[in-house]
Coordinates of C-alpha atoms in Angstrom, one line a residue:
X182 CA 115.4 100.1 131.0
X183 CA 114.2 102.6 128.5
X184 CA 111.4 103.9 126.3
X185 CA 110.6 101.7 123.0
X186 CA 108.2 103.0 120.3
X187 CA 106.4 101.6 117.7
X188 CA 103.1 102.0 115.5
X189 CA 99.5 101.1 115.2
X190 CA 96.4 101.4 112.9
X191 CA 93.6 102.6 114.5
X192 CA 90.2 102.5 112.4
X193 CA 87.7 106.1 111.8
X194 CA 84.7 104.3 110.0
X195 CA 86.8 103.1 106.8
X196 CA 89.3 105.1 107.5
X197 CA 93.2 104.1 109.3
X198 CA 95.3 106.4 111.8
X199 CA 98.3 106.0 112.4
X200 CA 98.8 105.4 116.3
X201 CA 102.2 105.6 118.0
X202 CA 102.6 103.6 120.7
X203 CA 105.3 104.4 123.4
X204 CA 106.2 102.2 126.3
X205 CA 108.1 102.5 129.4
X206 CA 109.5 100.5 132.2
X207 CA 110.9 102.6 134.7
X208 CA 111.3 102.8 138.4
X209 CA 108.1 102.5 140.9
X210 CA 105.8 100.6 142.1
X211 CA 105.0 97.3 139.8
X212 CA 102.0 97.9 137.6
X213 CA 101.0 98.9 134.4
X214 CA 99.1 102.2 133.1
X215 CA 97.4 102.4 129.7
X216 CA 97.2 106.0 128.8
X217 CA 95.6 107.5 125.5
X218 CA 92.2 107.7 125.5
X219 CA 91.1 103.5 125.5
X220 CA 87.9 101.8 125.0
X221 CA 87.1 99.3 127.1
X222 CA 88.4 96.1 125.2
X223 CA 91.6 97.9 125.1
X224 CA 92.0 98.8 128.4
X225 CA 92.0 94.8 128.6
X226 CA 94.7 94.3 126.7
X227 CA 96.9 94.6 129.9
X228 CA 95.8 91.3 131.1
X229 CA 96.1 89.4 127.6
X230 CA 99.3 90.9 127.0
X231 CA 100.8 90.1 130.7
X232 CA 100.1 86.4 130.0
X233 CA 101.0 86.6 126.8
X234 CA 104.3 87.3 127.7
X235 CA 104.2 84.9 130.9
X236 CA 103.1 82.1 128.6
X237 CA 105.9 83.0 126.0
X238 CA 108.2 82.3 128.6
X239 CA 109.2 85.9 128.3
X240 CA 109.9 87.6 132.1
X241 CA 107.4 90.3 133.2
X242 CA 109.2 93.7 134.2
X243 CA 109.1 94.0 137.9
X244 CA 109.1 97.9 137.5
X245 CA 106.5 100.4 136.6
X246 CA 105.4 100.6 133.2
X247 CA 103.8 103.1 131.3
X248 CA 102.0 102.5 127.9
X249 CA 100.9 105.7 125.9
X250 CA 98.8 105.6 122.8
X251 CA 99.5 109.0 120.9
X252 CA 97.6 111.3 119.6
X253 CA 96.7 111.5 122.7
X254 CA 93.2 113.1 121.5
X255 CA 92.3 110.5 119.7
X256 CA 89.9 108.0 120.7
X257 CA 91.8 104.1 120.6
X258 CA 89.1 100.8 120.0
X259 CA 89.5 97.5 119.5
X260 CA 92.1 94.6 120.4
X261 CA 94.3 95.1 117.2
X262 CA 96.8 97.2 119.9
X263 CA 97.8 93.9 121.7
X264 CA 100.2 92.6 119.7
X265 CA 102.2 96.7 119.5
X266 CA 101.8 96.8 123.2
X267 CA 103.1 93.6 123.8
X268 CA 106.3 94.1 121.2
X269 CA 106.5 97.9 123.0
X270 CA 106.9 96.3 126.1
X271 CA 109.9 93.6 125.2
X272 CA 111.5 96.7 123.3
X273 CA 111.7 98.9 126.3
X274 CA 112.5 95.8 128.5
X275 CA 115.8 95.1 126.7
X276 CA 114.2 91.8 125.1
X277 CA 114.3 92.6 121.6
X278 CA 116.5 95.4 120.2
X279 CA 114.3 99.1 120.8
X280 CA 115.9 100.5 117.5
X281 CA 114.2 97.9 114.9
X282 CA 110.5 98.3 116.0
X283 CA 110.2 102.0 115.0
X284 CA 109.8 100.8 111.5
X285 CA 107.3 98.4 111.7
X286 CA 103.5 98.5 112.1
X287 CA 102.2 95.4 114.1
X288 CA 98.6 94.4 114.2
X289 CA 96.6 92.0 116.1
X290 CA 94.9 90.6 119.2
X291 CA 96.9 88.4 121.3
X292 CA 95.5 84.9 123.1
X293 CA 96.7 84.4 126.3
X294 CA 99.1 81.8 125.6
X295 CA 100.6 84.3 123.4
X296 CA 98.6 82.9 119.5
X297 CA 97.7 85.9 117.3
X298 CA 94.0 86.0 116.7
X299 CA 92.6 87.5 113.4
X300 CA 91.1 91.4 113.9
X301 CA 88.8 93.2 112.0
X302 CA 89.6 95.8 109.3
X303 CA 93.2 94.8 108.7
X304 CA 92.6 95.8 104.7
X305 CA 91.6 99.5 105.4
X306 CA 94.7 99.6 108.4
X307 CA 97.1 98.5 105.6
X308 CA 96.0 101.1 103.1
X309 CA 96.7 103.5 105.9
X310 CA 100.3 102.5 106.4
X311 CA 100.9 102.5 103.0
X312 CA 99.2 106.0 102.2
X313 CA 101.8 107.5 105.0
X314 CA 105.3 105.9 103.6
X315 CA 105.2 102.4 106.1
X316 CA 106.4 99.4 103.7
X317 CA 106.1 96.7 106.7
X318 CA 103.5 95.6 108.6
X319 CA 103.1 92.5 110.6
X320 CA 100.0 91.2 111.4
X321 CA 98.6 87.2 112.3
X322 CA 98.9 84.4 109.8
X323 CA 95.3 84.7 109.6
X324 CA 94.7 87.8 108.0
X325 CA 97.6 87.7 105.9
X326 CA 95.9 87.1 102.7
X327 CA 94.0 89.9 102.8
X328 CA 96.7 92.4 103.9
X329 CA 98.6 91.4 101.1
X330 CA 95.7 92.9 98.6
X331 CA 97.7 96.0 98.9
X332 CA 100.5 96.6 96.8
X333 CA 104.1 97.5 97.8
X334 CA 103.7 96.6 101.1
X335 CA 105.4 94.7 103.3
X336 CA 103.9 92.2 104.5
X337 CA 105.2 89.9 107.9
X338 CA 103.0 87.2 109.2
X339 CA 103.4 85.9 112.2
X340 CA 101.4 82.8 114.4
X341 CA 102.2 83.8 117.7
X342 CA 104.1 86.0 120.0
X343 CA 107.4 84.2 120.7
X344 CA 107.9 83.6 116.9
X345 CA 107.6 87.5 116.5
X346 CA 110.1 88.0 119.8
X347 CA 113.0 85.7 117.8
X348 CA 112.6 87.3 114.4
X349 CA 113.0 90.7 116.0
X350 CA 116.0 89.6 118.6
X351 CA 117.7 87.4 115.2
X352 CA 117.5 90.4 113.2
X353 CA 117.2 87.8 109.8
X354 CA 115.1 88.6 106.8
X355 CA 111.3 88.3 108.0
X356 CA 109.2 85.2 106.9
X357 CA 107.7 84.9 103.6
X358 CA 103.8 84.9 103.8
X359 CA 102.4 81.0 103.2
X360 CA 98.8 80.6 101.4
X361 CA 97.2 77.2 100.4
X362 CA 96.3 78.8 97.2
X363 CA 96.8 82.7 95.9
X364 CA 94.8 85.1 96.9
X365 CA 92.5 86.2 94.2
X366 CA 92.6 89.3 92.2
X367 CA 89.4 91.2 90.8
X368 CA 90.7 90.8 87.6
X369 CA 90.0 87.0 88.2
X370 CA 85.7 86.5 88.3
X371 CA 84.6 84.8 90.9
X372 CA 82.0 81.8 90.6
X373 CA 79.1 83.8 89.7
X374 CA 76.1 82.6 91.5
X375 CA 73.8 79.5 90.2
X376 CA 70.4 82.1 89.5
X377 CA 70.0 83.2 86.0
X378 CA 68.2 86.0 84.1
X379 CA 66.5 83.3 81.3
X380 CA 64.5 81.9 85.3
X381 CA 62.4 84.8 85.1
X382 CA 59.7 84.1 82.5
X383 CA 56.8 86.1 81.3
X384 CA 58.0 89.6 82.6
X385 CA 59.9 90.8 79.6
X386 CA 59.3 94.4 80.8
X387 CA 61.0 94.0 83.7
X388 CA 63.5 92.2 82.2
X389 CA 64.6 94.8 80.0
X390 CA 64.2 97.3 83.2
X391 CA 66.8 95.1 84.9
X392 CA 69.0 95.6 81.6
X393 CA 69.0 99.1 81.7
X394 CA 69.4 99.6 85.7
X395 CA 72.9 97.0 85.2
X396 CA 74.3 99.5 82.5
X397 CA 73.6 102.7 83.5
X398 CA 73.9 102.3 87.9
X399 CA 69.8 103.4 88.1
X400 CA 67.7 102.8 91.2
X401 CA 64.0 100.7 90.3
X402 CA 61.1 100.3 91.7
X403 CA 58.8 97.0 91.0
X404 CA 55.4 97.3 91.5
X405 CA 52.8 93.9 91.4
X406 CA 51.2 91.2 92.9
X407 CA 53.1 88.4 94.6
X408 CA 53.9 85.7 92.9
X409 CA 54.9 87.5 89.9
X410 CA 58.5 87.7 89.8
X411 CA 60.0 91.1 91.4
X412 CA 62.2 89.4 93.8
X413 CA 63.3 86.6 90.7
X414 CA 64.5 89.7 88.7
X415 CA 66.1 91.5 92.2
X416 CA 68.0 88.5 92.7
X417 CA 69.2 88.3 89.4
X418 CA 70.8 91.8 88.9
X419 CA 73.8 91.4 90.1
X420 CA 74.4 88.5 87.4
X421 CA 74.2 91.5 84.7
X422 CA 77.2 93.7 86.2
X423 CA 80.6 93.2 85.1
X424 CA 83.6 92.2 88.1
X425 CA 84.7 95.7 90.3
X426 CA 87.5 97.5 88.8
X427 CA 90.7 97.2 91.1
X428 CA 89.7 100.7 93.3
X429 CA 86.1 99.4 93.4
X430 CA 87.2 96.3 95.1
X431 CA 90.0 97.7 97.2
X432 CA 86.6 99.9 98.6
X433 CA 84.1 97.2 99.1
X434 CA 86.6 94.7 100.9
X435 CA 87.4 97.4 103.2
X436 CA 83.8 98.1 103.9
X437 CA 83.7 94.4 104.6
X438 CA 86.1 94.0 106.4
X439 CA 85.6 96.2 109.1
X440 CA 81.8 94.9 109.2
X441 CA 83.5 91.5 109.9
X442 CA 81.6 89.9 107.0
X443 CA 84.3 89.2 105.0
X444 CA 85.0 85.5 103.6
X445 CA 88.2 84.4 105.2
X446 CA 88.5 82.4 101.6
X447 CA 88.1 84.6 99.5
X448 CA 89.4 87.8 100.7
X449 CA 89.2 90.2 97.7
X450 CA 85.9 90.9 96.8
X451 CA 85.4 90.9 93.2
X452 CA 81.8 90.7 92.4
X453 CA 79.2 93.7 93.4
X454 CA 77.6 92.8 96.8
X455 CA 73.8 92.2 96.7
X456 CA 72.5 93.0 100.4
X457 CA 68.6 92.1 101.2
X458 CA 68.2 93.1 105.0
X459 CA 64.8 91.9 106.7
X460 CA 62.2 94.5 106.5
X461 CA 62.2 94.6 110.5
X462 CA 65.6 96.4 110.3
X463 CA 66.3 99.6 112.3
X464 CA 67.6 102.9 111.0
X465 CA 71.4 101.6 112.3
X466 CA 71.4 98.5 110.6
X467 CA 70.3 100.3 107.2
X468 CA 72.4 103.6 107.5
X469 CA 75.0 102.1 110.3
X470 CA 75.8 103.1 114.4
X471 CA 76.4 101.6 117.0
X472 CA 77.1 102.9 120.9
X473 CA 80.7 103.0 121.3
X474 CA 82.5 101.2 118.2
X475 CA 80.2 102.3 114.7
X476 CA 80.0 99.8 112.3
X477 CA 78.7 100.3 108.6
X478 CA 75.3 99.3 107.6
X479 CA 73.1 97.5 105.2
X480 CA 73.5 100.6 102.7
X481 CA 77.4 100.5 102.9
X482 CA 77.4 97.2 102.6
X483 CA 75.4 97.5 99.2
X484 CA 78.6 99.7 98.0
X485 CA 78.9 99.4 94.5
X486 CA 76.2 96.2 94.7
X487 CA 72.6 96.4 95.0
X488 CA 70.4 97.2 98.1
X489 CA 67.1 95.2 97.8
X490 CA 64.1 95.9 100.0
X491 CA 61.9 93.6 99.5
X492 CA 58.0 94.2 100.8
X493 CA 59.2 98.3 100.8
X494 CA 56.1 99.4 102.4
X495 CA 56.2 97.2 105.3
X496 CA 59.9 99.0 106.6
X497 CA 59.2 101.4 108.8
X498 CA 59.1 104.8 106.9
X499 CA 61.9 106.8 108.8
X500 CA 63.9 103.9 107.8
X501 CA 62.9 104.2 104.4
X502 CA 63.6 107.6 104.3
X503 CA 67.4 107.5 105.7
X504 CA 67.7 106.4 102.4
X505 CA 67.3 109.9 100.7
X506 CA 70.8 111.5 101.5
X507 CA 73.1 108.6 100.8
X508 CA 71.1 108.0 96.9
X509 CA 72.1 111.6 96.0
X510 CA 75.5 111.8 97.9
X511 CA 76.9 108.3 97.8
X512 CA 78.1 108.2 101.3
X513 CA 76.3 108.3 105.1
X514 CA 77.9 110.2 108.0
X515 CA 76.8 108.7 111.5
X516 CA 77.3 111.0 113.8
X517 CA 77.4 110.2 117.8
X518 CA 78.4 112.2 121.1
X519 CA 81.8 110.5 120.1
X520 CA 81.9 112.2 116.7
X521 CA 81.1 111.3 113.2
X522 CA 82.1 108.6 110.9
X523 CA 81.5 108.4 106.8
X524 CA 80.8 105.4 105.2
X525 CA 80.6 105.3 101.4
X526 CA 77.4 103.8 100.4
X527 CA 76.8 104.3 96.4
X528 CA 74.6 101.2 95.2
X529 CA 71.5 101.1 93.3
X530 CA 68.1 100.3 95.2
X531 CA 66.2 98.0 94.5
X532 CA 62.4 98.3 96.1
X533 CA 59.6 95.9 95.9
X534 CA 56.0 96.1 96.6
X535 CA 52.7 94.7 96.6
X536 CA 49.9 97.2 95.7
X537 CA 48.0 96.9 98.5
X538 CA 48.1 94.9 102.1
X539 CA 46.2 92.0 101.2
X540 CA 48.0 91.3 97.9
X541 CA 44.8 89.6 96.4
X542 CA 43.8 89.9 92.5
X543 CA 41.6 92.6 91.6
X544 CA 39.4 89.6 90.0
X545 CA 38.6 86.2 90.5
X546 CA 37.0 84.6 93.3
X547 CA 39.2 85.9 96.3
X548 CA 39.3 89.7 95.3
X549 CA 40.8 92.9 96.8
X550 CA 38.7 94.0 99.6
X551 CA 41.1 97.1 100.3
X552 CA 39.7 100.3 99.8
X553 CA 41.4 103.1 98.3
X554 CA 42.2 105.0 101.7
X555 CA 44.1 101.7 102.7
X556 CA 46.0 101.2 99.7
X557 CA 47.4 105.3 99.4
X558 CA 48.0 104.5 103.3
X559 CA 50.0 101.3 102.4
X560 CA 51.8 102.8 99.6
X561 CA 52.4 105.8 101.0
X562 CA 55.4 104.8 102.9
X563 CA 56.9 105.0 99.9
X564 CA 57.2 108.8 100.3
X565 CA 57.1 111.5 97.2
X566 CA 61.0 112.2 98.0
X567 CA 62.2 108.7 98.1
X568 CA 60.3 107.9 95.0
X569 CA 61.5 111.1 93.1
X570 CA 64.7 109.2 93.5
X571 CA 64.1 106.2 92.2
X572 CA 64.8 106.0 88.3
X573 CA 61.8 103.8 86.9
X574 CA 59.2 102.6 88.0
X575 CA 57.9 99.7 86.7
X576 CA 54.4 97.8 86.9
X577 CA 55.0 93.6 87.2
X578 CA 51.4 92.5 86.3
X579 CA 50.5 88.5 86.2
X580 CA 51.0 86.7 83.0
X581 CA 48.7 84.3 81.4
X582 CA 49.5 80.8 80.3
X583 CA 50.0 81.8 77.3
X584 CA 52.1 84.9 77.8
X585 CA 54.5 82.7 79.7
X586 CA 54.7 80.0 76.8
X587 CA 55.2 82.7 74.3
X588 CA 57.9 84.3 76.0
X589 CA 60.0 81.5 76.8
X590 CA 61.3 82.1 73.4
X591 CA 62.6 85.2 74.0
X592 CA 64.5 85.0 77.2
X593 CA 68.1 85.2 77.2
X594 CA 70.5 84.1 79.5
X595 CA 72.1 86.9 82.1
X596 CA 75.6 86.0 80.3
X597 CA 74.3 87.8 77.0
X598 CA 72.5 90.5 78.8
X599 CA 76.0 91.0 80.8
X600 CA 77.8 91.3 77.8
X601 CA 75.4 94.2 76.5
X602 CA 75.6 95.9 79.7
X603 CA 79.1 95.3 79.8
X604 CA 79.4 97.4 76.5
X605 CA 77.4 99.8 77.3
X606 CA 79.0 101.0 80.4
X607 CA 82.5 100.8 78.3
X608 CA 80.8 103.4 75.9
X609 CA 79.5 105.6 79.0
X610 CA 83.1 105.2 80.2
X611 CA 84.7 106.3 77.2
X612 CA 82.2 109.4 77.3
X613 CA 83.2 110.6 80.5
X614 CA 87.2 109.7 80.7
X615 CA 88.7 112.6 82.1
X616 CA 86.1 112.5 84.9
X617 CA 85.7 111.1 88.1
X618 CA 82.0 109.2 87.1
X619 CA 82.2 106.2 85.6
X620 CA 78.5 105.1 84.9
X621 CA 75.7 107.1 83.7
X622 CA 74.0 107.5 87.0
X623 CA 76.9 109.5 88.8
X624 CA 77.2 112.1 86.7
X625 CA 75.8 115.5 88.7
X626 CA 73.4 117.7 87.1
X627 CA 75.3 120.7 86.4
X628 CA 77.0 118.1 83.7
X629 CA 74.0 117.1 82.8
X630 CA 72.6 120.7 81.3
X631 CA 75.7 121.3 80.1
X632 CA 78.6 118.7 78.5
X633 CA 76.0 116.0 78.5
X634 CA 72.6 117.6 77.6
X635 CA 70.3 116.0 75.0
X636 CA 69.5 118.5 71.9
X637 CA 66.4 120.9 72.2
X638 CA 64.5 117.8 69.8
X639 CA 65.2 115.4 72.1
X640 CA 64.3 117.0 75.2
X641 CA 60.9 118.0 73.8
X642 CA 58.9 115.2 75.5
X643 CA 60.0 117.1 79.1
X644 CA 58.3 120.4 78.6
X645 CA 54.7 119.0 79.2
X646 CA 55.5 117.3 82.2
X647 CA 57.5 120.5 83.3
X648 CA 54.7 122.9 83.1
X649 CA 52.2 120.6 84.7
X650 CA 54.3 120.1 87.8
X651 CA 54.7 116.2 87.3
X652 CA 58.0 116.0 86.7
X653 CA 60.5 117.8 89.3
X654 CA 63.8 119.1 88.5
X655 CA 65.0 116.2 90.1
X656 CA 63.6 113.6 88.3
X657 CA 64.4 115.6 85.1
X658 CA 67.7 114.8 85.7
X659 CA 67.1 111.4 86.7
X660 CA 65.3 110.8 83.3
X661 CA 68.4 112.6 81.5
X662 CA 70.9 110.0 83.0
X663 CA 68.3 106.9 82.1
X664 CA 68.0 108.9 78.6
X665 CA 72.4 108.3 78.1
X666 CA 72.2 104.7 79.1
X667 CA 69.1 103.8 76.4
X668 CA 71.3 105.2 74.0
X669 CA 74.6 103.3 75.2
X670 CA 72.4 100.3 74.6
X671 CA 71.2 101.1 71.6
X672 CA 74.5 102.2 70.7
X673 CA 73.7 106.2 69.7
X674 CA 75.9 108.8 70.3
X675 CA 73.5 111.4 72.1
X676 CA 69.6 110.5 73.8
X677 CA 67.2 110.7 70.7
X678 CA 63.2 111.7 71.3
X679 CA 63.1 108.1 71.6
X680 CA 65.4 107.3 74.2
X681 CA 64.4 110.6 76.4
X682 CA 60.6 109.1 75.7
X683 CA 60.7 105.7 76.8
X684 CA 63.1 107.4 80.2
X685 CA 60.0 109.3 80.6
X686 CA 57.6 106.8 80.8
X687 CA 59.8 104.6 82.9
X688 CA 60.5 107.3 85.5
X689 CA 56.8 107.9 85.6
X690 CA 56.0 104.4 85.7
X691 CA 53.4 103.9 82.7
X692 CA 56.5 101.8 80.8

């Protein structure tokens, strides 16, 4: 009998630790302590593992044994222990040689007939291993695929206890990982979803907003009646922007992945997430909690996608406004009595509203009886900071008969409009290589005023609605960064009066 000693991944947020686990079967009375600062569901894993090993038709040590999960500090959650535990255990027992499983990392949750089941976050856990020097990591056959996304890793999969027991007592070359078809990359596009930009007729300003919010990474707001198309043109945004870049990805399948939304066929996510939560949602589900494990929210799960609220003014307005911090930092920090996790959470917002509660015409035989105190109340959950954030602002008025038959000549499909998004963010990228922003709408504002400021001309336009006190410094900026993009598109080297003009107007919403 003797101490055996192998590793773990336990999760932070998005975030992998490294977790020694140390086992030892000594003298005293028969039983087995879990030591190490456990959550619940881990302080189960005694049980599972016991009968794992039963089942197995591995013997259970008659002897004391002692299970320590070090840092000691460090809170421990989840079932992805089991499987180290269980291996910990055999090691120290004499099953399987002690010396072999220092330099592996085992993750998973064991059945009780000894089948590994898949856990959550394994792509995040990997990234950890590999960050700190670990080459090999086993983990179930299940989540193999997606553990594989990271490169120059090792990567073991294994269907249940007793094959893992023989592989480690053999001491052979571990099993190859076995996939009905390879995983996919996110330089491969996936199937891009059956809407379509040329759908949405008669709203070609909002068409062209949707244009410039794809290249440039800006936040809109849509403003009209219902019926008129603002969550048609939502829906379709994520059509215009190109695949995620291979860090991009790696980030969002992470985020993913520890939410437990992750398609178990498709485990790289390629394509920017579009997330549309109900506008009943709480604070947690928008920003992220939870009481003992925290999981990421709708706005992390809109990283690098688009977050569309649709009906705005009916969330709640504290919900609305736990927006504000993660649109200027890109990330949102829960914090609990247990401490504080970060979740990245950079997408572009999408809102949608009706201009008043009733959402009648202003004309016609069934007209708006709201009066003016109900409508500022209505729209007023929209507050002044959340809407100083929010790039343009744009007005989605009902279109005549004849408006729509005219303009059904001048839609284009979201494949063309990609491919001019897609070269304008390659121009903004080119502009600001050497930096860690990559579209228009990350740059900070110290850049702004200084490598990437518009010429005195240019910024002319500004200096009216600076000395009235309708335009903030804030959404200065914010018009600067839409100012870059409309030249992108138009393909100009610097923001014009032109550009910096029609930025204006959008920003203040009379585009």
């Amino acid at each position: 009998m003797a101490v055996a000693r192998t590793r773990s991944v336990t999760l932070i947020g998005v975030t992998g630790r490294t977790v020694e686990v140390e086992a030892d079967v000594g003298n005293g009375l028969a039983g087995i302590s879990l030591i190490g600062l456990p959550d619940t569901a881990l302080s189960e894993a005694r049980e599972r593992v016991r009968s794992a090993l039963v089942n197995s038709n591995y013997p259970w040590p008659d002897a004391r044994i002692t299970v320590s999960l070090f840092p000691a500090s460090l809170p421990k959650r989840g079932s992805q222990f089991d499987l180290a535990i269980a291996v910990a255990i055999l090691g120290a027992a004499g099953v399987v040689p002690a010396e072999r499983l220092a330099s592996f990392s085992f993750l998973g949750e064991l059945g009780l007939d000894g089948r590994l089941r898949p856990v959550r976050g394994i792509l995040p856990s990997v990234l950890s291993t590999a960050k700190e020097g670990d080459i090999t990591v086993v983990v179930p056959t299940a989540n193999a695929a997606e553990a594989s996304l990271v490169p120059d890793v090792k990567v073991v999969p294994v269907r249940d206890l007793r094959q893992l027991a023989e592989w480690l007592r053999r001491g052979d070359d571990p099993p190859e990982p076995e996939y009905p078809e390879p995983p996919p990359t996110p330089t491969t596009s996936q199937v891009r979803p059956s809407v379509d930009l040329a759908d949405v007729v008669g709203q070609p300003l909002g068409r062209r907003a949707l244009e410039v919010c794809a290249a440039g990474g800006h936040n809109l707001w849509l403003l009209g009646p219902p019926g008129t198309g603002k969550t048609l043109l939502a829906e379709r945004l994520p059509t215009l922007l190109p695949d995620l870049q291979l860090d991009h990805a790696l980030e969002v399948t992470a985020i993913h992945s520890v939410a437990g939304v992750l398609p178990p066929d498709s485990p790289m996510m390629s394509r920017p997430p579009f997330v549309s939560p109900h506008h009943t949602a709480t604070p947690a589900a928008i920003v992220g909690g939870g009481s003992t494990i925290i999981r990421p929210g709708a706005a992390s799960l809109a990283h690098r996608g688009v977050l569309f609220l649709d009906e705005a003014p009916e969330f709640q307005r504290y919900v609305l406004d736990s927006l504000r911090q993660p649109l200027e930092s890109g990330y949102v920090t829960v914090s609990r009595a247990a401490g504080s996790v970060t979740f990245p959470a950079r997408f572009m917002l999408v809102l949608a509203a009706n201009p008043c509660p009733c959402s009648q015409p202003q004309e016609g035989d069934q007209t708006c009886r709201c009066t003016p105190v109900v409508k500022r109340r209505y729209l007023g959950k929209l507050s002044g900071p959340l809407l100083d954030r929010i790039d343009m602002k744009v007005t989605v008025a009902r279109s005549s008969r004849r408006e729509l038959m005219a303009d059904r000549h001048f839609v284009e499909s979201s494949e063309v409009v990609a491919a001019r998004v897609k070269a304008a963010r390659d121009r903004a990228a080119k502009r600001l290589s050497g930096t860690p922003w990559r579209t228009n709408a990350e740059v900070p504002s110290p850049a702004l005023h200084t490598d990437f400021r518009p010429t005195n001309d240019a910024m002319k336009p500004l200096s009216v609605s600076l000395d009235t006190g309708t335009l903030s410094t804030r959404g200065l900026d914010r018009i600067i960064r839409v100012a870059w993009t409309l030249a992108d598109l138009a393909g100009k080297d610097r923001p014009e009066v032109e550009e910096v003009s029609t930025a204006l107007a959008l920003w203040l919403g009379v585009g």
